[in-house]
Amino acid sequence: LGLPLPERVAGLRAIAGRDTVDAVLAHIGATFVQARSCVLAPGDVPAGIDLFYSESVLQRIPTRDLFALLQFVRTELLVPGAVSFHRTDQKDVNAQEHVNDGIDPLGYLRHSDFVHDRLLSCRFNAQNRLRESDFVRTFEDLGLRTVSLTSTWNESDLARYSDFPFAARFAAHGQRDLITTASILVSVLPEGKKQDEAHGEGQVDLPRLAGVRPTGQIADEGKRVAPHVEGVNSERG
């Protein structure tokens, strides 16, 4: 970015000539590190991470392990100015088309924590039930500023789930938050932030009341819109 167009085109052509992902990364001077576990310890991944990303992963990590992981990455690995890019899926993993598209994708939200955590998730789902606002709030509590949020939801689900018996734990979540089935969250660690300088006391203690949602356009089902978000609505439900 910032280079004249001909130079940018030449750079892209040079990258396109590489045969492997490793060759592309070497060409642009990037080092790729993949975490093998959601539970990290010092030395598992080198510090100095500029880009922290995942593709449909965070909702599959047990809540306690997820918060510990994000806390560790934020305080030990990310450099000031680092970008965090994550796509999450907030629906029953068994309702995917290649598994069983006859299952209600949000039906798993009807169960109590005991039924879901002790009887279902550990045997069939292997997923947490965090909603979009929970993911947004988690990153912002860690001092990462939301710059873009893309939500996938279906307008018809507002009426379809208006009388749905959601579990009591979701009482503070808004209807749109509950029916959002996927999100793309991009956030940035502001320049000048020290690695150990997290928001507040630097600890994430969730779940709390939901309702934190960055302002900006929300994408309908099937659309992918990544609006720039100027600020964050810090009102809590």
Coordinates of N, CA and C in Angstrom, one line a residue:
L1 N 0.8 -1.2 0.0 CA 0.0 0.0 0.0 C 0.9 1.2 0.0
G2 N 0.4 2.3 -0.7 CA 1.2 3.5 -0.8 C 2.2 3.5 -2.0
L3 N 2.4 2.4 -2.6 CA 3.3 2.3 -3.7 C 2.5 2.7 -5.0
P4 N 3.2 3.2 -6.0 CA 2.6 3.5 -7.3 C 2.0 2.2 -7.9
L5 N 0.9 2.3 -8.6 CA 0.2 1.1 -9.1 C 1.1 0.2 -9.9
P6 N 1.9 0.6 -10.8 CA 2.8 -0.3 -11.5 C 3.7 -1.2 -10.6
E7 N 4.2 -0.5 -9.6 CA 5.0 -1.3 -8.6 C 4.2 -2.3 -7.9
R8 N 3.0 -2.0 -7.5 CA 2.1 -2.9 -6.8 C 1.8 -4.1 -7.7
V9 N 1.5 -3.8 -9.0 CA 1.2 -4.9 -9.9 C 2.4 -5.8 -10.1
A10 N 3.6 -5.2 -10.2 CA 4.8 -6.0 -10.4 C 5.0 -6.9 -9.2
G11 N 4.7 -6.4 -8.0 CA 4.9 -7.1 -6.8 C 3.9 -8.3 -6.7
L12 N 2.7 -8.1 -7.1 CA 1.7 -9.1 -7.2 C 2.1 -10.2 -8.2
R13 N 2.6 -9.8 -9.3 CA 3.0 -10.8 -10.3 C 4.2 -11.6 -9.8
A14 N 5.1 -11.0 -9.0 CA 6.2 -11.8 -8.5 C 5.7 -12.8 -7.5
I15 N 4.7 -12.4 -6.7 CA 4.1 -13.3 -5.7 C 3.4 -14.5 -6.4
A16 N 2.7 -14.1 -7.5 CA 1.9 -15.1 -8.2 C 2.8 -16.2 -8.9
G17 N 4.1 -15.8 -9.1 CA 5.0 -16.8 -9.7 C 5.6 -17.8 -8.7
R18 N 5.3 -17.6 -7.4 CA 5.7 -18.6 -6.4 C 4.8 -19.9 -6.5
D19 N 5.4 -21.0 -6.3 CA 4.6 -22.3 -6.4 C 4.0 -22.7 -5.1
T20 N 4.5 -22.3 -4.0 CA 4.0 -22.7 -2.7 C 3.7 -21.6 -1.8
V21 N 2.9 -21.8 -0.8 CA 2.6 -20.8 0.2 C 3.8 -20.4 0.9
D22 N 4.7 -21.3 1.2 CA 5.9 -21.0 1.9 C 6.8 -20.0 1.1
A23 N 6.8 -20.2 -0.2 CA 7.6 -19.4 -1.1 C 7.0 -17.9 -1.1
V24 N 5.6 -17.9 -1.1 CA 5.0 -16.5 -1.1 C 5.3 -15.8 0.2
L25 N 5.3 -16.5 1.3 CA 5.6 -15.9 2.6 C 7.0 -15.5 2.7
A26 N 7.9 -16.3 2.1 CA 9.3 -15.9 2.1 C 9.5 -14.7 1.3
H27 N 8.8 -14.6 0.2 CA 9.0 -13.4 -0.7 C 8.5 -12.1 0.0
I28 N 7.5 -12.2 0.8 CA 7.0 -10.9 1.4 C 7.6 -10.8 2.8
G29 N 8.5 -11.7 3.2 CA 9.2 -11.5 4.4 C 8.4 -11.9 5.6
A30 N 7.5 -12.8 5.5 CA 6.6 -13.2 6.6 C 6.9 -14.6 7.1
T31 N 6.7 -14.8 8.4 CA 6.9 -16.1 9.0 C 5.6 -16.5 9.5
F32 N 5.2 -17.8 9.2 CA 3.9 -18.3 9.6 C 4.1 -19.3 10.7
V33 N 3.3 -19.0 11.8 CA 3.4 -19.9 13.0 C 2.0 -20.4 13.3
Q34 N 1.8 -21.7 13.4 CA 0.5 -22.3 13.7 C 0.5 -22.9 15.1
A35 N -0.4 -22.4 15.9 CA -0.6 -23.0 17.3 C -1.2 -24.4 17.2
R36 N -0.5 -25.4 17.8 CA -1.0 -26.7 17.8 C -2.0 -27.0 18.8
S37 N -2.2 -26.1 19.8 CA -3.2 -26.3 20.8 C -3.8 -25.0 21.2
C38 N -5.0 -25.1 21.8 CA -5.6 -23.8 22.3 C -5.1 -23.5 23.7
V39 N -4.3 -24.3 24.2 CA -3.6 -24.0 25.5 C -2.1 -23.7 25.3
L40 N -1.7 -22.5 25.3 CA -0.3 -22.1 25.0 C 0.5 -21.8 26.3
A41 N 1.7 -22.1 26.2 CA 2.7 -21.8 27.3 C 3.8 -21.0 26.7
P42 N 4.5 -20.2 27.6 CA 5.7 -19.5 27.1 C 6.6 -20.4 26.3
G43 N 7.0 -20.0 25.1 CA 7.9 -20.8 24.3 C 7.2 -21.6 23.2
D44 N 5.9 -21.8 23.3 CA 5.2 -22.6 22.3 C 5.1 -21.8 21.0
V45 N 5.0 -20.5 21.1 CA 4.9 -19.6 19.9 C 5.8 -18.4 20.1
P46 N 6.7 -18.1 19.2 CA 7.5 -16.9 19.4 C 6.8 -15.6 19.6
A47 N 7.2 -14.7 20.4 CA 6.6 -13.4 20.6 C 6.9 -12.5 19.3
G48 N 6.2 -11.4 19.2 CA 6.3 -10.5 18.1 C 5.4 -10.8 17.0
I49 N 4.2 -11.2 17.3 CA 3.2 -11.5 16.3 C 2.5 -10.2 15.7
D50 N 2.5 -10.1 14.4 CA 1.8 -8.9 13.8 C 0.4 -9.2 13.4
L51 N 0.1 -10.5 13.0 CA -1.2 -10.8 12.6 C -1.7 -12.1 13.3
F52 N -2.8 -12.0 14.0 CA -3.3 -13.1 14.7 C -4.7 -13.4 14.1
Y53 N -4.8 -14.6 13.5 CA -6.1 -14.9 12.8 C -6.5 -16.4 13.0
S54 N -7.8 -16.6 12.7 CA -8.3 -18.0 12.8 C -9.5 -18.0 11.9
E55 N -9.8 -19.2 11.4 CA -11.0 -19.4 10.5 C -11.9 -20.5 11.1
S56 N -13.0 -20.0 11.6 CA -14.0 -20.9 12.2 C -13.4 -21.8 13.3
V57 N -12.7 -21.2 14.2 CA -12.0 -22.0 15.3 C -12.5 -21.6 16.7
L58 N -12.6 -20.3 16.9 CA -12.8 -19.8 18.3 C -14.0 -20.4 19.0
Q59 N -15.1 -20.6 18.2 CA -16.3 -21.2 18.8 C -16.2 -22.7 19.1
R60 N -15.1 -23.3 18.7 CA -14.9 -24.7 19.0 C -14.0 -24.9 20.3
I61 N -13.5 -23.8 20.9 CA -12.6 -23.9 22.0 C -13.5 -23.7 23.3
P62 N -13.3 -24.6 24.3 CA -14.0 -24.4 25.6 C -13.8 -23.0 26.1
T63 N -14.8 -22.4 26.7 CA -14.8 -21.0 27.1 C -13.6 -20.7 27.9
R64 N -13.4 -21.4 29.0 CA -12.3 -21.1 29.9 C -10.9 -21.1 29.2
D65 N -10.7 -22.1 28.3 CA -9.5 -22.2 27.5 C -9.4 -21.1 26.5
L66 N -10.5 -20.7 25.9 CA -10.5 -19.6 25.0 C -10.0 -18.3 25.6
F67 N -10.6 -18.0 26.7 CA -10.3 -16.7 27.4 C -8.8 -16.7 27.8
A68 N -8.3 -17.9 28.3 CA -6.9 -18.0 28.7 C -6.0 -17.8 27.5
L69 N -6.4 -18.4 26.4 CA -5.6 -18.3 25.1 C -5.5 -16.9 24.7
L70 N -6.7 -16.2 24.6 CA -6.7 -14.8 24.1 C -5.9 -13.9 25.0
Q71 N -6.0 -14.1 26.3 CA -5.3 -13.3 27.3 C -3.8 -13.5 27.1
F72 N -3.3 -14.8 26.9 CA -1.9 -15.1 26.7 C -1.4 -14.4 25.4
V73 N -2.2 -14.6 24.3 CA -1.7 -14.0 23.0 C -1.6 -12.5 23.1
R74 N -2.6 -11.9 23.8 CA -2.6 -10.4 23.9 C -1.5 -9.9 24.7
T75 N -1.2 -10.5 25.8 CA -0.2 -10.0 26.7 C 1.3 -10.4 26.4
E76 N 1.4 -11.6 25.8 CA 2.7 -12.2 25.6 C 3.2 -12.1 24.1
L77 N 2.3 -12.1 23.1 CA 2.7 -12.3 21.8 C 2.5 -11.1 20.8
L78 N 1.4 -10.4 21.0 CA 1.1 -9.3 20.0 C 2.0 -8.1 20.2
V79 N 2.4 -7.5 19.0 CA 3.2 -6.3 19.1 C 2.2 -5.1 18.9
P80 N 2.6 -3.9 19.3 CA 1.7 -2.7 19.1 C 1.4 -2.6 17.6
G81 N 0.2 -2.3 17.3 CA -0.2 -2.2 15.9 C -0.6 -3.6 15.3
A82 N -0.6 -4.6 16.0 CA -0.9 -5.9 15.5 C -2.4 -6.0 15.2
V83 N -2.7 -6.8 14.1 CA -4.1 -6.9 13.7 C -4.6 -8.3 14.1
S84 N -5.9 -8.4 14.5 CA -6.5 -9.6 14.9 C -7.7 -9.8 13.9
F85 N -7.7 -10.9 13.2 CA -8.7 -11.2 12.2 C -9.3 -12.6 12.5
H86 N -10.6 -12.7 12.8 CA -11.2 -14.0 13.1 C -12.6 -14.1 12.5
R87 N -12.8 -15.3 11.9 CA -14.2 -15.6 11.5 C -14.7 -16.7 12.4
T88 N -15.9 -16.4 12.9 CA -16.5 -17.4 13.9 C -17.9 -17.8 13.3
D89 N -18.3 -19.0 13.8 CA -19.6 -19.6 13.4 C -20.4 -19.8 14.6
Q90 N -21.5 -19.1 14.8 CA -22.3 -19.2 16.0 C -23.6 -20.0 15.7
K91 N -23.4 -21.2 15.3 CA -24.5 -22.1 15.1 C -24.1 -23.6 15.5
D92 N -25.0 -24.4 15.6 CA -24.7 -25.8 16.0 C -23.8 -26.4 14.9
V93 N -22.7 -26.9 15.3 CA -21.7 -27.5 14.3 C -22.3 -28.7 13.6
N94 N -23.3 -29.4 14.2 CA -23.9 -30.5 13.6 C -24.9 -30.1 12.5
A95 N -25.3 -28.8 12.5 CA -26.3 -28.4 11.5 C -25.7 -27.9 10.2
Q96 N -24.4 -28.2 10.0 CA -23.7 -27.8 8.8 C -24.2 -28.7 7.6
E97 N -24.2 -28.2 6.4 CA -24.8 -29.0 5.3 C -24.2 -30.3 5.1
H98 N -22.9 -30.4 5.3 CA -22.2 -31.7 5.1 C -22.4 -32.7 6.3
V99 N -23.0 -32.2 7.4 CA -23.3 -33.1 8.5 C -24.8 -33.5 8.6
N100 N -25.6 -32.5 8.9 CA -27.0 -32.7 8.9 C -27.7 -31.3 8.8
D101 N -28.1 -31.0 7.6 CA -28.8 -29.6 7.5 C -30.2 -29.6 7.9
G102 N -30.7 -30.8 8.5 CA -32.1 -30.8 9.0 C -32.1 -30.4 10.5
I103 N -31.0 -30.2 11.1 CA -30.9 -29.8 12.5 C -31.1 -28.3 12.6
D104 N -31.9 -27.8 13.5 CA -32.1 -26.4 13.8 C -30.7 -25.8 14.1
P105 N -30.1 -24.9 13.3 CA -28.8 -24.3 13.6 C -28.7 -23.6 14.9
L106 N -29.8 -23.1 15.5 CA -29.8 -22.4 16.7 C -30.5 -23.2 17.8
G107 N -30.9 -24.4 17.6 CA -31.6 -25.2 18.6 C -30.7 -25.5 19.8
Y108 N -29.4 -25.5 19.6 CA -28.6 -25.8 20.8 C -28.5 -24.7 21.8
L109 N -29.2 -23.5 21.5 CA -29.3 -22.4 22.5 C -30.4 -22.6 23.4
R110 N -31.2 -23.6 23.3 CA -32.4 -23.8 24.2 C -32.0 -24.5 25.5
H111 N -30.8 -25.2 25.5 CA -30.4 -26.1 26.6 C -29.8 -25.2 27.7
S112 N -29.9 -25.8 28.9 CA -29.2 -25.2 30.1 C -27.7 -25.4 29.9
D113 N -26.9 -24.7 30.7 CA -25.5 -24.9 30.6 C -25.1 -26.3 31.0
F114 N -25.8 -26.9 32.0 CA -25.5 -28.2 32.4 C -25.7 -29.2 31.3
V115 N -26.9 -29.1 30.6 CA -27.2 -30.1 29.5 C -26.2 -29.9 28.4
H116 N -25.9 -28.6 28.0 CA -25.0 -28.4 26.9 C -23.6 -28.8 27.2
D117 N -23.1 -28.3 28.3 CA -21.7 -28.5 28.6 C -21.3 -29.9 29.1
R118 N -22.2 -30.5 29.9 CA -21.9 -31.8 30.4 C -22.4 -33.0 29.6
L119 N -23.5 -32.8 28.8 CA -24.1 -33.9 28.1 C -23.9 -33.8 26.6
L120 N -24.0 -32.6 26.1 CA -23.9 -32.5 24.6 C -22.6 -32.1 24.0
S121 N -22.1 -31.0 24.5 CA -20.8 -30.4 23.9 C -19.7 -31.4 24.0
C122 N -19.5 -32.0 25.2 CA -18.4 -32.9 25.4 C -18.5 -34.2 24.6
R123 N -19.7 -34.5 24.0 CA -19.9 -35.7 23.3 C -20.2 -35.5 21.8
F124 N -21.0 -34.5 21.5 CA -21.5 -34.3 20.1 C -21.1 -33.0 19.5
N125 N -21.1 -31.9 20.2 CA -20.9 -30.6 19.6 C -19.4 -30.1 19.6
A126 N -18.8 -30.3 20.8 CA -17.4 -29.8 21.0 C -17.4 -28.3 20.6
Q127 N -18.3 -27.5 21.2 CA -18.3 -26.1 20.9 C -18.8 -25.3 22.1
N128 N -18.4 -24.0 22.1 CA -19.0 -23.1 23.2 C -20.2 -22.5 22.5
R129 N -20.9 -21.6 23.3 CA -22.1 -21.0 22.8 C -22.0 -19.4 22.9
L130 N -20.8 -18.9 22.8 CA -20.6 -17.5 22.8 C -21.3 -16.9 21.6
R131 N -21.9 -15.7 21.8 CA -22.5 -15.0 20.7 C -21.6 -13.9 20.2
E132 N -22.0 -13.3 19.1 CA -21.1 -12.3 18.5 C -20.7 -11.2 19.5
S133 N -21.6 -10.7 20.3 CA -21.3 -9.6 21.2 C -20.3 -10.1 22.2
D134 N -20.3 -11.4 22.6 CA -19.3 -11.9 23.5 C -17.9 -11.9 23.0
F135 N -17.8 -12.3 21.7 CA -16.5 -12.2 21.0 C -16.0 -10.8 20.9
V136 N -16.9 -9.9 20.5 CA -16.5 -8.5 20.4 C -16.0 -7.9 21.7
R137 N -16.8 -8.2 22.8 CA -16.5 -7.6 24.1 C -15.1 -8.2 24.6
T138 N -14.9 -9.5 24.3 CA -13.7 -10.1 24.8 C -12.5 -9.5 24.3
F139 N -12.5 -9.2 22.9 CA -11.3 -8.6 22.3 C -11.2 -7.1 22.8
E140 N -12.3 -6.4 23.0 CA -12.2 -5.0 23.4 C -11.8 -4.9 24.9
D141 N -12.2 -5.9 25.7 CA -11.7 -5.9 27.1 C -10.2 -6.1 27.2
L142 N -9.7 -6.7 26.1 CA -8.2 -7.0 26.1 C -7.5 -5.8 25.5
G143 N -8.2 -4.7 25.1 CA -7.5 -3.6 24.6 C -7.4 -3.5 23.1
L144 N -8.0 -4.4 22.4 CA -8.0 -4.4 20.9 C -9.2 -3.7 20.4
R145 N -8.9 -2.7 19.5 CA -10.0 -1.8 19.0 C -10.6 -2.4 17.8
T146 N -12.0 -2.5 17.8 CA -12.7 -3.1 16.7 C -12.7 -2.1 15.5
V147 N -12.3 -2.5 14.3 CA -12.3 -1.7 13.2 C -13.2 -2.2 12.1
S148 N -13.6 -3.4 12.2 CA -14.6 -3.9 11.2 C -15.3 -5.1 11.8
L149 N -16.6 -5.2 11.5 CA -17.4 -6.3 12.0 C -18.5 -6.6 10.9
T150 N -18.4 -7.8 10.4 CA -19.4 -8.3 9.4 C -20.2 -9.4 10.1
S151 N -21.5 -9.2 10.1 CA -22.4 -10.2 10.7 C -23.3 -10.9 9.6
T152 N -23.5 -12.2 9.8 CA -24.3 -12.9 8.9 C -25.6 -13.4 9.7
W153 N -26.7 -12.9 9.2 CA -28.0 -13.3 9.8 C -29.1 -13.2 8.8
N154 N -30.2 -13.8 9.1 CA -31.3 -13.8 8.2 C -32.5 -13.1 8.8
E155 N -33.0 -12.1 8.0 CA -34.1 -11.3 8.4 C -35.3 -12.1 8.9
S156 N -35.6 -13.2 8.2 CA -36.7 -14.0 8.5 C -36.6 -14.7 9.9
D157 N -35.4 -14.8 10.4 CA -35.1 -15.5 11.7 C -35.6 -14.6 12.8
L158 N -35.7 -13.3 12.6 CA -36.2 -12.4 13.6 C -37.6 -12.8 14.1
A159 N -38.4 -13.1 13.1 CA -39.8 -13.6 13.5 C -39.8 -15.1 13.8
R160 N -39.0 -15.9 13.1 CA -39.0 -17.3 13.4 C -38.6 -17.6 14.8
Y161 N -37.6 -16.9 15.4 CA -37.1 -17.2 16.7 C -37.7 -16.2 17.8
S162 N -38.7 -15.5 17.4 CA -39.3 -14.5 18.4 C -39.8 -15.2 19.6
D163 N -40.4 -16.4 19.5 CA -40.9 -17.1 20.6 C -40.1 -18.3 21.0
F164 N -38.9 -18.4 20.5 CA -38.0 -19.5 20.7 C -37.6 -19.6 22.2
P165 N -37.6 -20.7 22.8 CA -37.3 -20.8 24.3 C -35.8 -20.8 24.5
F166 N -35.2 -19.7 24.3 CA -33.7 -19.6 24.6 C -33.5 -19.8 26.0
A167 N -32.3 -20.5 26.3 CA -32.0 -20.7 27.7 C -31.8 -19.4 28.5
A168 N -32.0 -19.5 29.8 CA -32.0 -18.3 30.6 C -30.7 -17.5 30.5
R169 N -29.6 -18.2 30.3 CA -28.3 -17.5 30.2 C -28.2 -16.5 29.1
F170 N -29.1 -16.6 28.1 CA -29.1 -15.7 27.0 C -30.1 -14.5 27.1
A171 N -30.7 -14.4 28.3 CA -31.7 -13.4 28.5 C -31.2 -11.9 28.2
A172 N -30.0 -11.7 28.4 CA -29.4 -10.3 28.2 C -29.0 -10.1 26.8
H173 N -29.0 -11.1 26.0 CA -28.6 -10.9 24.6 C -29.7 -10.4 23.7
G174 N -29.5 -9.5 22.8 CA -30.5 -9.0 21.9 C -30.8 -10.1 20.9
Q175 N -32.0 -9.9 20.3 CA -32.5 -10.9 19.3 C -31.6 -11.1 18.1
R176 N -31.1 -10.0 17.6 CA -30.2 -10.0 16.5 C -28.9 -10.7 16.8
D177 N -28.4 -10.5 18.0 CA -27.2 -11.1 18.5 C -27.4 -12.6 18.5
L178 N -28.6 -13.1 19.0 CA -28.8 -14.5 19.1 C -29.0 -15.2 17.8
I179 N -29.5 -14.5 16.7 CA -29.7 -15.2 15.5 C -28.5 -15.0 14.5
T180 N -27.5 -14.3 14.9 CA -26.3 -14.1 14.1 C -25.6 -15.5 14.0
T181 N -25.4 -16.0 12.8 CA -24.8 -17.3 12.6 C -23.3 -17.3 12.3
A182 N -22.8 -16.2 11.9 CA -21.4 -16.1 11.6 C -20.9 -14.6 11.7
S183 N -19.7 -14.5 12.0 CA -19.1 -13.1 12.1 C -17.7 -13.1 11.6
I184 N -17.3 -11.9 11.1 CA -15.9 -11.6 10.8 C -15.5 -10.4 11.6
L185 N -14.6 -10.6 12.5 CA -14.2 -9.5 13.4 C -12.8 -9.2 13.2
V186 N -12.5 -7.9 12.9 CA -11.2 -7.4 12.7 C -10.9 -6.3 13.8
S187 N -9.8 -6.5 14.5 CA -9.5 -5.5 15.5 C -8.0 -5.2 15.5
V188 N -7.6 -4.1 16.1 CA -6.2 -3.7 16.1 C -5.8 -3.3 17.5
L189 N -4.5 -3.7 17.8 CA -3.9 -3.3 19.1 C -3.3 -2.0 18.8
P190 N -3.8 -0.9 19.4 CA -3.3 0.5 19.1 C -1.8 0.6 19.3
E191 N -1.2 1.4 18.5 CA 0.3 1.7 18.6 C 0.5 2.3 19.9
G192 N 1.7 2.0 20.5 CA 2.0 2.5 21.8 C 1.6 1.7 23.0
K193 N 0.7 0.7 22.7 CA 0.3 -0.2 23.8 C 1.4 -1.1 24.2
K194 N 1.7 -1.3 25.4 CA 2.7 -2.3 25.8 C 2.1 -3.6 25.8
Q195 N 2.9 -4.7 25.6 CA 2.3 -6.0 25.5 C 1.6 -6.5 26.8
D196 N 2.0 -5.9 27.9 CA 1.4 -6.4 29.2 C 0.3 -5.3 29.6
E197 N -0.1 -4.4 28.8 CA -1.0 -3.4 29.1 C -2.4 -3.7 28.6
A198 N -3.1 -4.6 29.1 CA -4.4 -4.9 28.7 C -5.4 -3.9 29.2
H199 N -6.6 -3.9 28.6 CA -7.7 -3.0 29.1 C -8.1 -3.3 30.5
G200 N -8.3 -2.3 31.3 CA -8.7 -2.5 32.7 C -7.6 -3.2 33.5
E201 N -7.9 -4.3 34.1 CA -6.9 -5.0 34.9 C -6.2 -6.1 34.0
G202 N -6.6 -6.1 32.8 CA -5.9 -7.1 31.9 C -6.5 -8.5 32.0
Q203 N -7.6 -8.6 32.7 CA -8.2 -10.0 32.8 C -9.6 -9.9 32.2
V204 N -10.0 -11.0 31.5 CA -11.3 -11.2 30.9 C -12.1 -12.1 31.8
D205 N -13.2 -11.6 32.3 CA -14.1 -12.4 33.1 C -15.5 -12.5 32.5
L206 N -15.7 -13.4 31.7 CA -17.0 -13.6 31.0 C -17.6 -14.9 31.4
P207 N -18.9 -15.1 31.2 CA -19.8 -14.2 30.5 C -20.3 -13.1 31.5
R208 N -20.6 -11.9 30.9 CA -21.2 -10.8 31.6 C -22.4 -10.4 30.7
L209 N -23.1 -9.3 31.0 CA -24.2 -8.9 30.3 C -23.8 -8.6 28.8
A210 N -24.6 -9.0 27.9 CA -24.3 -8.8 26.5 C -24.7 -7.4 26.0
G211 N -24.4 -7.1 24.8 CA -24.9 -5.9 24.2 C -23.9 -5.0 23.5
V212 N -22.6 -5.3 23.7 CA -21.6 -4.5 23.1 C -21.5 -4.8 21.6
R213 N -21.8 -3.9 20.7 CA -21.7 -4.1 19.3 C -21.2 -2.9 18.6
P214 N -20.1 -3.0 17.8 CA -19.7 -1.8 17.1 C -20.7 -1.3 16.2
T215 N -20.8 0.0 16.0 CA -21.7 0.6 15.1 C -21.3 0.3 13.7
G216 N -22.2 0.4 12.8 CA -21.9 0.1 11.4 C -22.9 -0.8 10.7
Q217 N -22.7 -1.0 9.4 CA -23.6 -1.8 8.7 C -23.5 -3.2 9.0
I218 N -24.6 -3.9 9.0 CA -24.6 -5.4 9.3 C -25.1 -6.1 8.1
A219 N -24.3 -7.1 7.7 CA -24.6 -7.8 6.4 C -25.8 -8.8 6.6
D220 N -26.6 -8.8 5.6 CA -27.7 -9.8 5.5 C -27.1 -11.2 5.2
E221 N -27.9 -12.2 5.4 CA -27.4 -13.6 5.1 C -27.0 -13.7 3.6
G222 N -25.8 -14.2 3.4 CA -25.3 -14.4 2.1 C -24.4 -13.3 1.6
K223 N -24.4 -12.1 2.3 CA -23.6 -11.0 1.8 C -22.4 -10.9 2.7
R224 N -21.3 -10.4 2.1 CA -20.1 -10.1 2.9 C -19.7 -8.7 2.8
V225 N -20.0 -7.9 3.9 CA -19.7 -6.5 3.9 C -18.7 -6.3 5.0
A226 N -17.6 -5.6 4.8 CA -16.7 -5.3 5.9 C -16.6 -3.8 6.0
P227 N -17.5 -3.1 6.7 CA -17.5 -1.7 6.8 C -16.5 -1.3 7.8
H228 N -16.0 -0.1 7.6 CA -15.0 0.5 8.6 C -15.9 1.0 9.8
V229 N -15.4 0.7 11.0 CA -16.2 1.1 12.2 C -15.4 2.2 12.9
E230 N -16.1 3.3 13.0 CA -15.4 4.4 13.6 C -15.4 4.3 15.2
G231 N -16.4 3.8 15.7 CA -16.5 3.8 17.2 C -17.2 2.5 17.7
V232 N -17.3 2.4 19.0 CA -18.0 1.3 19.6 C -19.1 1.7 20.5
N233 N -20.2 1.1 20.4 CA -21.3 1.3 21.3 C -21.0 0.6 22.6
S234 N -20.7 1.3 23.6 CA -20.3 0.6 24.9 C -21.5 0.4 25.8
E235 N -22.7 0.6 25.3 CA -23.9 0.4 26.1 C -24.0 -1.1 26.4
R236 N -24.3 -1.5 27.6 CA -24.4 -2.9 28.0 C -25.9 -3.2 28.2
G237 N -26.3 -4.4 27.8 CA -27.7 -4.7 27.9 C -28.1 -4.9 29.4

